[in-house]
Amino acid sequence: MDFTFTEEQQLMAGAFRELTADICAPEQLRALYDGRDTQAEARWARLAELGLFGVLAAEGDGGLGLADADFILLAEEAGHAALPEPLVEQAAVALPALGAHAGLPSVKALLPQLASGEARLALAHSRNPLANLPPAPTHWLLCESDAAYLIEAAGVDVIVEPSIDAGRRLGRPVVRASAAPLCRGAVARALGENVLSRAALYVAAQSLGVGARMLAISVAYAKEREQFGKPIGAYQAIKHHLASVAVKLEFARAVVYAAVAHVGRTGARSLAALSHAKLAAADAADLAARMAIQVHGAMGYSWEVDLHFYMKRAWALAGAWGDHSFHSRRLQGLVCEEAFALGPDQTFERTA
Amino acid sequence: MALDFNFTPAQQRFRAEVRAWMQAHVPARALKTLESEEGFAQHREWERTLASGNWGMITWPQQYGGRGASLIDWLIFEEEYYRANAPLRVNQNGIFLLGPTLMEFGTPEQKARFLPRMAAGEEIWAQGWSEPQSGSDLAALRATAVRDGDHYVLKGHKIWSSRAAFADWCFGIFRTEPGSERHKGLSFILVPLRHPGVRVRGIRQIHGEPGFAEIFFEDARVPVANRLGDAGAGWQIAMATAGFERGLMLRSPARFQVAAQKLVQLWRRQAAGADPALGARVAQAWMDAEAYALNTYRTASRLMAGGSIGVEASLNKIFWSELDLELHRTAMSLLGDRAELAAGSPECLDPSWLEGFMFSLAGPIYAGTNEIQRNLIAERLLGLPRA
């Protein structure tokens, strides 16, 4: 039993934060929001350079062969930066999920390309039909309820849908009738479940990160902004708002980190743990967003202040990969079932 | 190894050992409330039984009546303790608050004098912080201890002192430097409650029993050897004690996990006719109890890796007190028209819901109000300016 991160894991997260401070600085996000972003390709290249796409890929596929415990802090950093590119979807959701089905035709050959960032995957799922598109996608992975498709981008028509979050380029794939599925039936369902399980965990981690970012921005603002002759952060009303955010984030963090042990598992407790992670992190980010805009006052409602980049990311993540209703109902259904084992000795139980 | 969520074989054996002992020893019938005189005596007896199995305070060193167990073992112990529905710890002020404080600030003589008897349940402790004019503003306290040779002469009035109605000793802070103000000039002193010049008057709580008390010090003489730490260092030591209170020990996650388990079971029985919105609140209570457990393991891991717990304790205190309140409010809603039924009513399904609900209302108040905790988080964790 050890709930800490290793020094290496923390160093890797620190290195990624330095990179995002460089490639996702607020002025760059602002360029994106003002429709004058020219850096998407450059960002992708920098992410690839640092080897981030291959963290979870097998060494034989050109990856680092690391585990989910090694990626969770990176996903948190992606949220903290409101990173525009779907690094997390490709590196921590699609790639390891496909890796578990490397025997399927064309998967094995694609894995090294995904790990290097040379291939750019758009990922859609019946639970999350709008893909967060990479710049110039090369491939699509589509998980429908009873079939999965892995298709070169040229074979998919895409309906682009604008998101309020300018850092997310959304696309709805239209698969041509002639397309052959990668797999069907039980295999497709297993792949789809694995994708959803991973996505729920990693969206939760990103929500934590973006929540922490909004808290930090709000604290900085509350120290600077003066009213009635002193910084507004000296008033208890402001303090209590922000302290409540800190509490919520701290406990959501524990839930998300613990859910790493459940990723990819389909037992009732694992599904409940993953839904819990998604809900707890989304709730914490939601509270962070509400309190952040309140603390900023009219400034927070303006286009000029950076806060809205992060609020919009939090709102987008809340609905992605199973929204509140889906995860809340799923968890409630599981926990309230007679067969669900309750009690303090069950916290770390996991079955298949 | 990072993020390892498996118990070692030794930890699993330890769990089995605790489980077996609890099964054999936990009284089949619930004890009377420890707020009553009779219940207090029953709980005192239970502490002796625990000590006979060497379970008094397992994280302490063996020489003081412990087992030198790790914090993970402590959490396992607590899980089995609450699973077994074992009685509440009447000596929590001693074992969870004063014990760790003594361990850090006590002289070898003080540790040898007080800790083993605490672990053995022979001496039950109360705390003496608040005064009529100093609640959240503890530093406004006025009780004095004037040096007279080898003794202090205590004068003053403490209030809201949990367990004091029937306890043997209390610890508290007193002004030892005449004319001093606020946080300065205070000392941390241990005082016997059955003692000349010490008068205790129980205060009935919301449920009718004297759960806390006023303590009047009327020229009570206690040896200077009963002072913990240096003269004038009382505030710092008291803050350490308060940290222990809000930190890991006072409210084990298992307490809330067992309550959440009961709530889910209540829902399973009553869901058919209930508002579905209550189902969401039941699930939230389960989630929050799990979250508290997970974060407690996280804190324990950090402490075992050499970290410390500071203002993070305030995060804990807010989280468990608010989850407990919500959990019990949900139970009251689920019980509907039976919620008001008191113990003794044949229609009352389980009197512990009403008792637990009332007690949960105290959670955001005791151990430092949640408003004070939020100030501490804002100033010390987030770095916001002081008012």
Coordinates of N, CA and C in Angstrom, one line a residue, chain A residues 104-314:
Chain A
L104 N -5.2 -7.8 -33.9 CA -6.2 -7.4 -34.9 C -5.4 -6.9 -36.1
P105 N -5.9 -7.1 -37.3 CA -5.2 -6.6 -38.5 C -5.0 -5.1 -38.5
S106 N -3.9 -4.7 -38.9 CA -3.5 -3.3 -39.1 C -3.2 -2.6 -37.7
V107 N -3.5 -3.2 -36.6 CA -3.3 -2.5 -35.3 C -1.8 -2.5 -35.0
K108 N -1.2 -3.7 -35.2 CA 0.2 -3.8 -34.8 C 1.1 -2.8 -35.5
A109 N 0.8 -2.6 -36.8 CA 1.6 -1.7 -37.6 C 1.4 -0.3 -37.2
L110 N 0.2 0.0 -36.7 CA -0.1 1.4 -36.4 C 0.5 1.8 -35.1
L111 N 0.7 0.9 -34.1 CA 1.1 1.2 -32.8 C 2.4 2.1 -32.8
P112 N 3.4 1.7 -33.5 CA 4.6 2.5 -33.4 C 4.4 3.9 -34.0
Q113 N 3.5 4.0 -35.0 CA 3.3 5.4 -35.5 C 2.5 6.2 -34.6
L114 N 1.6 5.6 -33.8 CA 0.9 6.3 -32.8 C 1.8 6.8 -31.7
A115 N 2.7 5.9 -31.3 CA 3.7 6.1 -30.2 C 4.6 7.3 -30.6
S116 N 4.9 7.4 -31.8 CA 5.9 8.5 -32.2 C 5.2 9.8 -32.5
G117 N 3.8 9.7 -32.7 CA 3.1 10.9 -33.0 C 3.0 11.1 -34.5
E118 N 3.6 10.2 -35.2 CA 3.6 10.4 -36.7 C 2.2 10.1 -37.2
A119 N 1.5 9.1 -36.6 CA 0.1 9.0 -36.9 C -0.7 9.9 -35.9
R120 N -1.8 10.4 -36.4 CA -2.6 11.3 -35.5 C -4.1 10.8 -35.5
L121 N -4.5 10.3 -34.4 CA -5.7 9.6 -34.3 C -6.9 10.5 -33.8
A122 N -8.0 10.3 -34.5 CA -9.2 10.9 -34.0 C -10.0 9.8 -33.4
L123 N -10.5 10.0 -32.2 CA -11.2 9.0 -31.5 C -12.6 9.3 -31.2
A124 N -13.5 8.4 -31.6 CA -15.0 8.7 -31.3 C -15.6 7.4 -30.8
H125 N -16.6 7.5 -30.0 CA -17.2 6.4 -29.3 C -18.7 6.6 -29.2
S126 N -19.5 5.6 -29.1 CA -20.9 5.8 -29.0 C -21.3 6.7 -27.8
R127 N -20.4 6.6 -26.7 CA -20.7 7.4 -25.6 C -20.1 8.8 -25.7
N128 N -19.3 9.0 -26.7 CA -18.6 10.3 -26.9 C -18.5 10.5 -28.4
P129 N -19.6 10.8 -29.1 CA -19.6 10.7 -30.6 C -18.8 11.8 -31.3
L130 N -18.5 12.9 -30.6 CA -17.7 14.0 -31.2 C -16.3 13.8 -30.8
A131 N -15.4 13.6 -31.8 CA -14.0 13.4 -31.5 C -13.3 14.8 -31.3
N132 N -12.4 14.8 -30.4 CA -11.5 15.9 -30.2 C -10.4 15.8 -31.2
L133 N -10.4 16.5 -32.4 CA -9.5 16.2 -33.5 C -8.1 16.7 -33.3
P134 N -7.1 15.9 -33.7 CA -5.8 16.4 -33.8 C -5.6 17.2 -35.1
P135 N -4.5 18.0 -35.2 CA -4.3 18.7 -36.4 C -4.1 17.7 -37.5
A136 N -4.8 17.8 -38.6 CA -4.7 16.9 -39.8 C -4.6 15.4 -39.4
P137 N -5.8 14.9 -38.9 CA -5.8 13.5 -38.5 C -5.4 12.5 -39.6
T138 N -4.7 11.5 -39.3 CA -4.3 10.4 -40.3 C -5.3 9.2 -40.1
H139 N -5.8 9.0 -39.0 CA -6.6 7.8 -38.7 C -7.8 8.1 -37.8
W140 N -8.8 7.2 -37.9 CA -9.9 7.3 -37.0 C -10.1 6.0 -36.3
L141 N -10.3 6.0 -35.0 CA -10.8 4.8 -34.3 C -12.2 5.2 -33.8
L142 N -13.1 4.3 -34.2 CA -14.5 4.6 -33.9 C -15.1 3.4 -33.2
C143 N -15.6 3.6 -32.0 CA -16.1 2.4 -31.2 C -17.6 2.6 -31.1
E144 N -18.3 1.7 -31.9 CA -19.8 1.7 -31.8 C -20.2 0.6 -30.9
S145 N -21.5 0.5 -30.6 CA -21.8 -0.5 -29.5 C -21.5 -1.9 -29.9
D146 N -21.5 -2.2 -31.2 CA -21.3 -3.6 -31.5 C -20.2 -3.9 -32.6
A147 N -19.5 -2.8 -32.9 CA -18.5 -2.9 -33.9 C -17.5 -1.7 -33.7
A148 N -16.2 -2.0 -34.1 CA -15.2 -0.9 -34.0 C -14.6 -0.8 -35.4
Y149 N -14.2 0.5 -35.7 CA -13.6 0.7 -37.0 C -12.3 1.4 -36.8
L150 N -11.3 1.0 -37.5 CA -10.0 1.7 -37.5 C -9.7 2.0 -39.0
I151 N -9.9 3.3 -39.4 CA -9.9 3.7 -40.8 C -8.9 4.8 -41.0
E152 N -8.3 4.8 -42.2 CA -7.5 6.0 -42.6 C -8.4 7.2 -42.8
A153 N -7.9 8.3 -42.5 CA -8.7 9.5 -42.4 C -9.4 9.8 -43.7
A154 N -8.7 9.5 -44.8 CA -9.3 9.7 -46.2 C -10.6 9.0 -46.3
G155 N -10.8 7.9 -45.6 CA -12.1 7.1 -45.7 C -13.2 7.6 -44.8
V156 N -13.1 8.7 -44.2 CA -14.1 9.1 -43.2 C -14.5 10.6 -43.6
D157 N -15.8 10.8 -43.7 CA -16.3 12.2 -43.9 C -16.5 12.7 -42.5
V158 N -16.1 14.0 -42.3 CA -16.2 14.6 -40.9 C -17.1 15.8 -41.0
I159 N -18.0 15.9 -40.1 CA -18.8 17.1 -39.9 C -18.2 17.8 -38.7
V160 N -17.6 19.0 -39.0 CA -16.9 19.7 -37.9 C -18.0 20.5 -37.1
E161 N -17.8 20.4 -35.8 CA -18.7 21.1 -34.9 C -17.9 22.0 -34.0
P162 N -18.3 23.3 -34.0 CA -17.6 24.2 -33.1 C -17.9 24.0 -31.6
S163 N -16.8 24.1 -30.9 CA -16.9 24.0 -29.4 C -16.7 25.4 -28.8
I164 N -17.3 25.7 -27.7 CA -17.1 27.0 -27.0 C -15.7 27.0 -26.6
D165 N -15.0 25.9 -26.4 CA -13.6 25.8 -26.0 C -12.8 25.8 -27.3
A166 N -12.2 26.9 -27.6 CA -11.4 27.0 -28.9 C -10.3 26.0 -29.0
G167 N -9.9 25.4 -27.9 CA -8.8 24.5 -27.8 C -9.3 23.1 -28.2
R168 N -10.6 22.9 -28.5 CA -11.1 21.6 -28.9 C -11.7 21.7 -30.3
R169 N -11.1 21.0 -31.2 CA -11.7 21.0 -32.6 C -12.5 19.7 -32.7
L170 N -13.8 19.8 -32.7 CA -14.6 18.7 -32.7 C -15.1 18.2 -34.0
G171 N -15.2 16.9 -34.2 CA -15.7 16.4 -35.5 C -16.5 15.1 -35.3
R172 N -17.6 15.1 -36.1 CA -18.5 13.9 -36.0 C -18.2 13.1 -37.3
P173 N -17.7 11.9 -37.1 CA -17.4 11.1 -38.2 C -18.6 10.4 -38.9
V174 N -18.5 10.4 -40.2 CA -19.6 9.6 -40.9 C -18.9 8.5 -41.7
V175 N -19.1 7.3 -41.2 CA -18.4 6.1 -41.8 C -19.2 5.7 -43.0
R176 N -18.4 5.5 -44.1 CA -19.1 5.1 -45.3 C -19.6 3.6 -45.2
A177 N -20.6 3.3 -45.9 CA -21.2 2.0 -45.8 C -20.3 0.9 -46.2
S178 N -19.3 1.3 -47.1 CA -18.4 0.3 -47.6 C -17.3 -0.1 -46.5
A179 N -17.2 0.7 -45.5 CA -16.1 0.5 -44.5 C -16.2 -0.8 -43.8
A180 N -15.0 -1.5 -43.7 CA -15.0 -2.8 -43.0 C -14.6 -2.6 -41.5
P181 N -15.4 -3.2 -40.6 CA -15.0 -3.0 -39.2 C -13.7 -3.7 -38.8
L182 N -13.1 -3.2 -37.9 CA -11.8 -3.8 -37.3 C -12.2 -5.0 -36.5
C183 N -13.3 -5.0 -35.8 CA -13.8 -6.1 -35.1 C -15.3 -5.9 -34.8
R184 N -15.9 -7.0 -34.4 CA -17.4 -6.9 -34.1 C -17.6 -7.7 -32.8
G185 N -18.8 -7.6 -32.3 CA -19.3 -8.4 -31.2 C -18.4 -8.3 -29.9
A186 N -18.1 -9.4 -29.3 CA -17.5 -9.3 -27.9 C -16.1 -8.6 -28.0
V187 N -15.4 -8.8 -29.0 CA -14.1 -8.1 -29.1 C -14.3 -6.6 -29.2
A188 N -15.2 -6.2 -30.0 CA -15.5 -4.7 -30.2 C -16.0 -4.1 -28.9
R189 N -16.9 -4.9 -28.2 CA -17.4 -4.4 -26.9 C -16.3 -4.2 -25.9
A190 N -15.4 -5.2 -25.9 CA -14.2 -5.1 -24.9 C -13.4 -3.9 -25.3
L191 N -13.1 -3.7 -26.5 CA -12.3 -2.5 -26.9 C -13.0 -1.2 -26.5
G192 N -14.3 -1.2 -26.8 CA -15.1 0.0 -26.5 C -15.1 0.3 -25.0
E193 N -15.3 -0.8 -24.2 CA -15.3 -0.6 -22.8 C -14.0 -0.1 -22.2
N194 N -12.9 -0.7 -22.8 CA -11.6 -0.3 -22.4 C -11.4 1.2 -22.7
V195 N -11.8 1.6 -23.9 CA -11.6 3.0 -24.3 C -12.4 3.9 -23.4
L196 N -13.6 3.5 -23.1 CA -14.4 4.4 -22.2 C -13.9 4.5 -20.8
S197 N -13.4 3.3 -20.3 CA -12.8 3.3 -19.0 C -11.6 4.2 -18.9
R198 N -10.7 4.1 -19.9 CA -9.5 4.9 -19.9 C -9.9 6.4 -20.1
A199 N -10.8 6.7 -20.9 CA -11.2 8.1 -21.2 C -11.8 8.7 -19.9
A200 N -12.6 7.9 -19.2 CA -13.2 8.5 -18.0 C -12.1 8.9 -17.0
L201 N -11.2 8.0 -16.8 CA -10.1 8.3 -15.9 C -9.3 9.5 -16.3
Y202 N -8.9 9.5 -17.6 CA -8.0 10.6 -18.0 C -8.7 11.9 -18.2
V203 N -10.0 11.9 -18.5 CA -10.7 13.2 -18.5 C -10.8 13.7 -17.0
A204 N -11.0 12.8 -16.1 CA -11.0 13.2 -14.7 C -9.7 13.8 -14.3
A205 N -8.6 13.2 -14.7 CA -7.3 13.8 -14.4 C -7.2 15.2 -14.9
Q206 N -7.6 15.4 -16.2 CA -7.5 16.7 -16.8 C -8.4 17.7 -16.1
S207 N -9.6 17.3 -15.6 CA -10.4 18.2 -14.9 C -9.8 18.7 -13.6
L208 N -9.1 17.7 -12.9 CA -8.3 18.2 -11.7 C -7.3 19.3 -12.0
G209 N -6.6 19.1 -13.2 CA -5.6 20.0 -13.5 C -6.2 21.4 -13.9
V210 N -7.3 21.4 -14.6 CA -7.8 22.7 -15.0 C -8.5 23.3 -13.8
G211 N -9.0 22.5 -12.9 CA -9.5 23.1 -11.6 C -8.4 23.7 -10.8
A212 N -7.3 23.1 -10.7 CA -6.2 23.6 -9.9 C -5.7 24.9 -10.6
R213 N -5.7 25.0 -11.9 CA -5.3 26.2 -12.6 C -6.2 27.4 -12.3
M214 N -7.5 27.1 -12.3 CA -8.5 28.2 -12.0 C -8.3 28.7 -10.6
L215 N -8.0 27.7 -9.7 CA -7.8 28.1 -8.3 C -6.6 29.0 -8.2
A216 N -5.5 28.6 -8.8 CA -4.3 29.4 -8.8 C -4.5 30.8 -9.4
I217 N -5.2 30.9 -10.5 CA -5.4 32.2 -11.1 C -6.3 33.1 -10.2
S218 N -7.2 32.5 -9.5 CA -8.1 33.2 -8.7 C -7.4 33.7 -7.4
V219 N -6.5 32.9 -6.9 CA -5.8 33.3 -5.7 C -4.9 34.4 -6.0
A220 N -4.2 34.4 -7.2 CA -3.3 35.4 -7.6 C -4.2 36.7 -7.8
Y221 N -5.3 36.6 -8.4 CA -6.2 37.8 -8.6 C -6.6 38.4 -7.2
A222 N -7.0 37.5 -6.3 CA -7.5 38.0 -5.0 C -6.5 38.7 -4.2
K223 N -5.2 38.4 -4.4 CA -4.1 39.0 -3.7 C -3.9 40.4 -4.3
E224 N -4.1 40.6 -5.6 CA -3.8 41.8 -6.2 C -4.9 42.8 -6.2
R225 N -6.1 42.4 -6.5 CA -7.2 43.3 -6.6 C -7.6 43.9 -5.3
E226 N -7.7 45.2 -5.2 CA -8.0 45.9 -4.0 C -9.4 46.5 -4.0
Q227 N -10.1 46.4 -3.0 CA -11.4 47.1 -2.8 C -11.5 47.5 -1.3
F228 N -12.2 48.6 -1.0 CA -12.3 49.1 0.3 C -10.9 49.2 1.0
G229 N -9.9 49.4 0.2 CA -8.6 49.7 0.7 C -7.7 48.5 1.0
K230 N -8.2 47.3 0.7 CA -7.3 46.1 0.9 C -7.6 45.0 -0.2
P231 N -6.6 44.1 -0.3 CA -6.8 43.0 -1.3 C -8.1 42.3 -1.0
I232 N -8.9 41.9 -2.0 CA -10.2 41.3 -1.7 C -9.9 39.9 -1.1
G233 N -8.7 39.3 -1.3 CA -8.4 38.0 -0.7 C -8.3 38.1 0.9
A234 N -8.3 39.3 1.4 CA -8.3 39.4 2.9 C -9.6 39.2 3.5
Y235 N -10.7 39.3 2.6 CA -12.1 39.2 3.2 C -12.5 37.7 3.2
Q236 N -13.2 37.4 4.3 CA -13.5 36.0 4.6 C -14.4 35.4 3.5
A237 N -15.3 36.3 2.9 CA -16.2 35.7 1.9 C -15.4 35.1 0.7
I238 N -14.4 35.8 0.3 CA -13.5 35.4 -0.8 C -12.7 34.1 -0.3
K239 N -12.1 34.3 0.9 CA -11.3 33.2 1.4 C -12.1 31.9 1.5
H240 N -13.3 32.0 1.9 CA -14.1 30.7 2.1 C -14.5 30.1 0.8
H241 N -14.8 30.9 -0.2 CA -15.0 30.4 -1.6 C -13.8 29.6 -2.0
L242 N -12.7 30.2 -1.9 CA -11.5 29.5 -2.5 C -11.0 28.3 -1.6
A243 N -11.2 28.4 -0.3 CA -10.9 27.3 0.5 C -11.8 26.1 0.2
S244 N -13.1 26.3 -0.1 CA -14.0 25.3 -0.5 C -13.5 24.6 -1.8
V245 N -13.0 25.3 -2.7 CA -12.4 24.8 -3.9 C -11.2 23.9 -3.6
A246 N -10.4 24.4 -2.7 CA -9.2 23.6 -2.3 C -9.6 22.3 -1.7
V247 N -10.6 22.3 -0.9 CA -11.0 21.0 -0.2 C -11.5 20.1 -1.3
K248 N -12.4 20.5 -2.2 CA -13.0 19.7 -3.2 C -11.9 19.1 -4.1
L249 N -11.0 19.9 -4.5 CA -9.9 19.4 -5.4 C -9.1 18.3 -4.7
E250 N -8.7 18.6 -3.5 CA -7.8 17.7 -2.7 C -8.4 16.3 -2.6
F251 N -9.7 16.2 -2.3 CA -10.3 14.9 -2.2 C -10.6 14.2 -3.5
A252 N -10.9 15.0 -4.5 CA -11.1 14.5 -5.9 C -9.8 13.9 -6.4
R253 N -8.7 14.5 -6.0 CA -7.4 14.0 -6.4 C -7.2 12.6 -5.9
A254 N -7.5 12.3 -4.7 CA -7.3 11.0 -4.1 C -8.1 10.0 -4.9
V255 N -9.4 10.4 -5.2 CA -10.3 9.4 -5.9 C -9.7 9.1 -7.3
V256 N -9.2 10.1 -8.0 CA -8.7 9.9 -9.4 C -7.4 9.1 -9.3
Y257 N -6.5 9.4 -8.4 CA -5.3 8.6 -8.4 C -5.6 7.1 -8.0
A258 N -6.6 6.9 -7.1 CA -6.9 5.5 -6.8 C -7.6 4.8 -7.9
A259 N -8.3 5.5 -8.8 CA -9.0 4.9 -9.9 C -8.0 4.3 -10.9
V260 N -6.7 4.8 -10.9 CA -5.7 4.2 -11.8 C -5.7 2.7 -11.7
A261 N -5.9 2.2 -10.5 CA -5.8 0.7 -10.3 C -7.0 0.0 -10.9
H262 N -8.0 0.7 -11.3 CA -9.3 0.1 -11.8 C -9.4 0.3 -13.3
V263 N -8.5 1.0 -13.9 CA -8.7 1.3 -15.4 C -8.6 0.0 -16.2
G264 N -9.6 -0.1 -17.1 CA -9.6 -1.3 -18.0 C -10.3 -2.5 -17.3
R265 N -10.7 -2.4 -16.0 CA -11.4 -3.5 -15.4 C -12.9 -3.3 -15.5
T266 N -13.6 -4.4 -15.5 CA -15.0 -4.3 -15.7 C -15.9 -4.8 -14.5
G267 N -15.2 -5.1 -13.4 CA -16.0 -5.5 -12.2 C -16.8 -4.3 -11.7
A268 N -17.8 -4.6 -10.9 CA -18.7 -3.5 -10.5 C -18.0 -2.4 -9.7
R269 N -17.0 -2.8 -8.8 CA -16.3 -1.8 -8.0 C -15.5 -1.0 -8.9
S270 N -14.9 -1.6 -9.9 CA -14.0 -0.8 -10.8 C -14.8 0.2 -11.6
L271 N -15.9 -0.2 -12.1 CA -16.8 0.7 -12.9 C -17.2 1.9 -12.0
A272 N -17.6 1.5 -10.7 CA -18.0 2.5 -9.8 C -16.9 3.5 -9.5
A273 N -15.7 2.9 -9.3 CA -14.5 3.8 -9.0 C -14.2 4.7 -10.1
L274 N -14.4 4.3 -11.4 CA -14.1 5.2 -12.5 C -15.1 6.2 -12.6
S275 N -16.4 5.9 -12.4 CA -17.4 6.9 -12.5 C -17.3 7.9 -11.4
H276 N -16.9 7.4 -10.2 CA -16.7 8.2 -9.0 C -15.6 9.3 -9.4
A277 N -14.5 8.8 -10.0 CA -13.4 9.7 -10.4 C -13.9 10.8 -11.3
K278 N -14.6 10.3 -12.3 CA -15.1 11.3 -13.3 C -16.0 12.3 -12.6
L279 N -16.9 11.9 -11.8 CA -17.9 12.8 -11.1 C -17.1 13.7 -10.1
A280 N -16.3 13.2 -9.3 CA -15.6 14.0 -8.3 C -14.8 15.0 -8.9
A281 N -14.0 14.7 -10.0 CA -13.2 15.7 -10.6 C -14.0 16.7 -11.4
A282 N -15.1 16.3 -12.0 CA -15.9 17.3 -12.7 C -16.6 18.2 -11.8
D283 N -17.0 17.7 -10.6 CA -17.6 18.5 -9.6 C -16.6 19.5 -9.1
A284 N -15.4 19.1 -8.8 CA -14.4 20.0 -8.3 C -14.0 21.1 -9.3
A285 N -13.9 20.7 -10.5 CA -13.6 21.7 -11.6 C -14.8 22.7 -11.7
D286 N -16.0 22.1 -11.6 CA -17.1 23.0 -11.8 C -17.2 24.0 -10.6
L287 N -16.9 23.6 -9.4 CA -16.9 24.5 -8.3 C -15.8 25.5 -8.5
A288 N -14.6 25.0 -8.9 CA -13.5 25.9 -9.2 C -13.9 27.0 -10.2
A289 N -14.6 26.6 -11.2 CA -15.0 27.6 -12.3 C -16.0 28.6 -11.7
R290 N -17.0 28.1 -11.0 CA -18.0 29.0 -10.4 C -17.4 30.0 -9.4
M291 N -16.5 29.5 -8.6 CA -15.9 30.4 -7.6 C -14.9 31.3 -8.2
A292 N -14.2 30.8 -9.3 CA -13.2 31.7 -10.0 C -13.9 32.9 -10.6
I293 N -15.0 32.6 -11.3 CA -15.6 33.8 -12.0 C -16.2 34.7 -10.9
Q294 N -16.7 34.2 -9.8 CA -17.3 35.0 -8.8 C -16.2 35.9 -8.1
V295 N -15.0 35.3 -7.9 CA -13.9 36.1 -7.3 C -13.4 37.1 -8.2
H296 N -13.4 36.8 -9.5 CA -13.0 37.8 -10.5 C -14.0 38.9 -10.8
G297 N -15.2 38.7 -10.4 CA -16.2 39.7 -10.7 C -16.4 39.9 -12.2
A298 N -16.7 41.2 -12.6 CA -16.9 41.4 -14.0 C -15.7 41.1 -14.9
M299 N -14.5 41.2 -14.3 CA -13.3 40.8 -15.0 C -13.4 39.4 -15.5
G300 N -14.0 38.5 -14.7 CA -14.1 37.1 -15.0 C -15.1 36.8 -16.2
Y301 N -15.9 37.8 -16.4 CA -16.9 37.6 -17.5 C -16.4 38.2 -18.8
S302 N -15.2 38.7 -18.8 CA -14.7 39.4 -20.0 C -13.8 38.5 -20.8
W303 N -13.7 38.8 -22.1 CA -12.9 38.1 -23.0 C -11.4 38.4 -22.7
E304 N -11.1 39.6 -22.1 CA -9.7 40.0 -22.0 C -9.0 39.2 -20.9
V305 N -9.7 38.7 -19.9 CA -9.0 38.0 -18.8 C -8.9 36.5 -19.2
D306 N -7.8 35.9 -18.9 CA -7.5 34.5 -19.3 C -8.5 33.5 -18.8
L307 N -9.1 33.8 -17.7 CA -9.9 32.8 -16.9 C -10.8 31.9 -17.8
H308 N -11.4 32.6 -18.8 CA -12.4 31.9 -19.6 C -11.9 30.7 -20.4
F309 N -10.6 30.7 -20.7 CA -10.0 29.6 -21.5 C -10.2 28.3 -20.6
Y310 N -9.9 28.5 -19.3 CA -9.9 27.3 -18.4 C -11.3 26.9 -18.0
M311 N -12.1 27.9 -17.8 CA -13.5 27.6 -17.5 C -14.2 26.8 -18.6
K312 N -13.9 27.2 -19.8 CA -14.5 26.5 -21.0 C -14.0 25.1 -21.1
R313 N -12.7 24.9 -20.8 CA -12.2 23.5 -20.8 C -12.9 22.7 -19.7
A314 N -13.1 23.3 -18.6 CA -13.8 22.5 -17.5 C -15.2 22.1 -17.9

